[in-house]
Short mmCIF file of C-alpha atoms in Angstrom, two decimals:
data_model
loop_
_atom_site.label_atom_id
_atom_site.label_comp_id
_atom_site.label_asym_id
_atom_site.label_seq_id
_atom_site.Cartn_x
_atom_site.Cartn_y
_atom_site.Cartn_z
CA UNK T 1 20.67 -105.19 64.64
CA UNK T 2 18.88 -107.09 67.98
CA UNK T 3 16.43 -109.19 66.75
CA UNK T 4 13.66 -110.83 68.60
CA UNK T 5 14.35 -114.69 68.93
CA UNK T 6 11.54 -117.19 70.29
CA UNK T 7 12.65 -120.41 71.03
CA UNK T 8 10.10 -123.71 71.56
CA UNK T 9 11.20 -126.40 73.67
CA UNK T 10 8.52 -129.14 73.35
CA UNK T 11 8.90 -132.86 75.13
CA UNK T 12 9.26 -135.68 72.03
CA UNK T 13 5.80 -136.82 70.43
CA UNK T 14 7.09 -140.34 71.57
CA UNK T 15 7.54 -139.44 74.64
CA UNK T 16 4.77 -139.47 77.77
CA UNK T 17 4.52 -136.02 79.15
CA UNK T 18 3.49 -136.26 82.78
CA UNK T 19 2.79 -132.69 83.61
CA UNK T 20 0.68 -132.42 80.70
CA UNK T 21 -1.43 -134.71 81.60
CA UNK T 22 -1.41 -133.95 85.50
CA UNK T 23 -2.95 -130.00 83.92
CA UNK T 24 -5.51 -132.14 81.39
CA UNK T 25 -7.07 -133.87 85.09
CA UNK T 26 -7.24 -130.25 86.41
CA UNK T 27 -9.36 -128.93 83.44
CA UNK T 28 -11.94 -131.94 83.48
CA UNK T 29 -12.12 -131.22 86.90
CA UNK T 30 -13.07 -128.03 86.25
CA UNK T 31 -15.41 -128.89 83.69
CA UNK T 32 -13.13 -128.29 81.11
CA UNK T 33 -14.06 -131.77 79.10
CA UNK T 34 -13.62 -130.65 75.92
CA UNK T 35 -9.79 -130.56 76.18
CA UNK T 36 -9.01 -133.94 74.79
CA UNK T 37 -4.58 -133.55 74.84
CA UNK T 38 -2.63 -131.49 77.32
CA UNK T 39 1.40 -130.95 76.07
CA UNK T 40 3.91 -128.92 78.22
CA UNK T 41 6.93 -127.14 77.09
CA UNK T 42 8.71 -124.15 77.09
CA UNK T 43 8.51 -120.82 75.52
CA UNK T 44 12.00 -118.68 76.06
CA UNK T 45 12.60 -115.67 74.06
CA UNK T 46 15.64 -114.42 73.67
CA UNK T 47 17.07 -110.79 72.24
CA UNK T 48 20.16 -111.90 70.08
CA UNK T 49 22.18 -108.87 68.58
CA UNK T 50 23.66 -110.24 64.48
CA UNK T 51 23.40 -109.03 61.44
CA UNK T 52 20.70 -110.46 60.01
CA UNK T 53 17.82 -112.66 60.57
CA UNK T 54 20.08 -115.99 59.40
CA UNK T 55 22.98 -115.46 61.73
CA UNK T 56 20.29 -114.55 64.48
CA UNK T 57 18.28 -117.73 63.56
CA UNK T 58 21.87 -119.56 64.22
CA UNK T 59 23.37 -118.17 67.34
CA UNK T 60 19.72 -119.38 68.45
CA UNK T 61 19.53 -122.33 67.51
CA UNK T 62 23.67 -123.07 69.03
CA UNK T 63 22.33 -121.66 72.24
CA UNK T 64 19.75 -124.28 72.23
CA UNK T 65 22.09 -126.81 71.51
CA UNK T 66 23.90 -126.28 73.97
CA UNK T 67 21.54 -125.34 76.92
CA UNK T 68 17.96 -124.98 75.76
CA UNK T 69 17.29 -128.41 74.84
CA UNK T 70 17.89 -131.61 76.05
CA UNK T 71 17.78 -133.65 72.89
CA UNK T 72 17.46 -136.51 74.66
CA UNK T 73 14.26 -135.83 75.90
CA UNK T 74 12.94 -132.31 73.52
CA UNK T 75 12.85 -131.32 70.35
CA UNK T 76 13.36 -126.96 69.77
CA UNK T 77 12.15 -124.76 66.97
CA UNK T 78 13.31 -121.59 66.54
CA UNK T 79 11.68 -118.47 64.86
CA UNK T 80 13.05 -114.50 64.36
CA UNK T 81 10.30 -112.05 64.53
CA UNK P 1 -13.55 -131.13 65.23
CA UNK P 2 -10.74 -130.68 67.41
CA UNK P 3 -8.20 -128.08 66.85
CA UNK P 4 -4.84 -127.99 67.68
CA UNK P 5 -4.57 -124.66 70.30
CA UNK P 6 -0.67 -123.31 71.72
CA UNK P 7 -1.14 -121.61 74.92
CA UNK P 8 2.17 -119.35 76.03
CA UNK P 9 3.09 -117.88 78.85
CA UNK P 10 4.91 -115.94 79.31
CA UNK P 11 6.22 -113.63 82.96
CA UNK P 12 5.01 -110.53 83.19
CA UNK P 13 7.52 -107.79 81.42
CA UNK P 14 7.27 -105.77 84.41
CA UNK P 15 8.60 -108.17 87.14
CA UNK P 16 12.20 -109.62 86.82
CA UNK P 17 12.94 -113.12 85.55
CA UNK P 18 15.54 -114.63 87.74
CA UNK P 19 15.82 -118.42 85.69
CA UNK P 20 16.29 -115.99 82.47
CA UNK P 21 18.81 -114.18 83.76
CA UNK P 22 20.29 -117.38 84.94
CA UNK P 23 20.26 -118.84 81.32
CA UNK P 24 21.72 -115.61 80.14
CA UNK P 25 25.19 -116.53 82.49
CA UNK P 26 24.83 -119.67 80.82
CA UNK P 27 24.74 -118.50 77.01
CA UNK P 28 28.07 -116.03 77.94
CA UNK P 29 29.81 -118.64 80.02
CA UNK P 30 29.41 -120.88 76.33
CA UNK P 31 30.38 -118.31 74.29
CA UNK P 32 27.77 -116.53 73.11
CA UNK P 33 27.85 -112.94 73.94
CA UNK P 34 25.46 -111.98 71.28
CA UNK P 35 22.32 -112.77 73.20
CA UNK P 36 21.50 -109.47 75.50
CA UNK P 37 18.44 -110.65 77.12
CA UNK P 38 16.55 -114.29 78.09
CA UNK P 39 13.10 -114.88 79.22
CA UNK P 40 11.19 -117.84 79.50
CA UNK P 41 8.19 -119.34 79.94
CA UNK P 42 5.57 -121.79 79.21
CA UNK P 43 5.00 -123.00 75.53
CA UNK P 44 1.37 -125.26 76.05
CA UNK P 45 -0.58 -126.95 72.84
CA UNK P 46 -3.95 -128.39 74.23
CA UNK P 47 -6.48 -130.24 71.71
CA UNK P 48 -9.70 -128.98 72.14
CA UNK P 49 -12.51 -130.09 70.66
CA UNK P 50 -15.16 -127.95 69.31
CA UNK P 51 -17.73 -126.58 66.95
CA UNK P 52 -15.59 -123.91 65.54
CA UNK P 53 -12.25 -121.33 65.79
CA UNK P 54 -13.89 -118.72 67.90
CA UNK P 55 -15.14 -121.79 70.29
CA UNK P 56 -11.53 -123.70 71.06
CA UNK P 57 -10.31 -120.46 71.27
CA UNK P 58 -12.41 -119.35 74.35
CA UNK P 59 -12.15 -122.91 76.30
CA UNK P 60 -8.39 -122.11 75.43
CA UNK P 61 -8.79 -118.66 77.19
CA UNK P 62 -10.99 -119.73 80.05
CA UNK P 63 -8.15 -123.19 80.66
CA UNK P 64 -5.37 -120.14 81.05
CA UNK P 65 -7.49 -117.65 83.27
CA UNK P 66 -8.74 -120.59 85.48
CA UNK P 67 -5.36 -123.11 85.22
CA UNK P 68 -2.23 -122.02 82.53
CA UNK P 69 -1.58 -118.88 83.77
CA UNK P 70 -1.37 -117.15 87.29
CA UNK P 71 -2.42 -113.26 86.70
CA UNK P 72 -0.06 -111.76 89.23
CA UNK P 73 3.10 -113.04 87.54
CA UNK P 74 2.42 -114.20 84.34
CA UNK P 75 0.32 -113.25 80.53
CA UNK P 76 -0.87 -115.36 78.35
CA UNK P 77 -1.45 -115.56 73.92
CA UNK P 78 -3.65 -117.71 72.55
CA UNK P 79 -3.43 -119.01 69.46
CA UNK P 80 -5.64 -121.27 67.10
CA UNK P 81 -3.98 -123.49 64.43
#
């Protein structure tokens, strides 16, 4: 069966996110002053062939560790739909 | 009150996603052959000051339309936590 897996990769909370800071500045220039903090990461959707959702999640976690996320600067979350 | 809003920006389904295709090739080189399709977009978290979740969602949608997403190539989804 094919599972739709969503992997979210975000910069670690302890680290500054210069891209997010730049976007927040842009939003404030556009008059959106109620936005107080912006952090930008990646959203990756995978179609995974597996026998059950647990196996699909395991494959996605392996993919994240090996290629999708850089553990020095990022953390990831995996959700199977 | 401050709401945590998640904006997901993904390439339109009708369009090719060369970045996703490249990552899929990388995963297959790593032996993860059960991954069949990869699409890569952005995940943006905003801290929005608003009176209620509806207002926070509206502000995030305005930010997405004005700056975060390019409607020619991308669609976005907004979720308030």
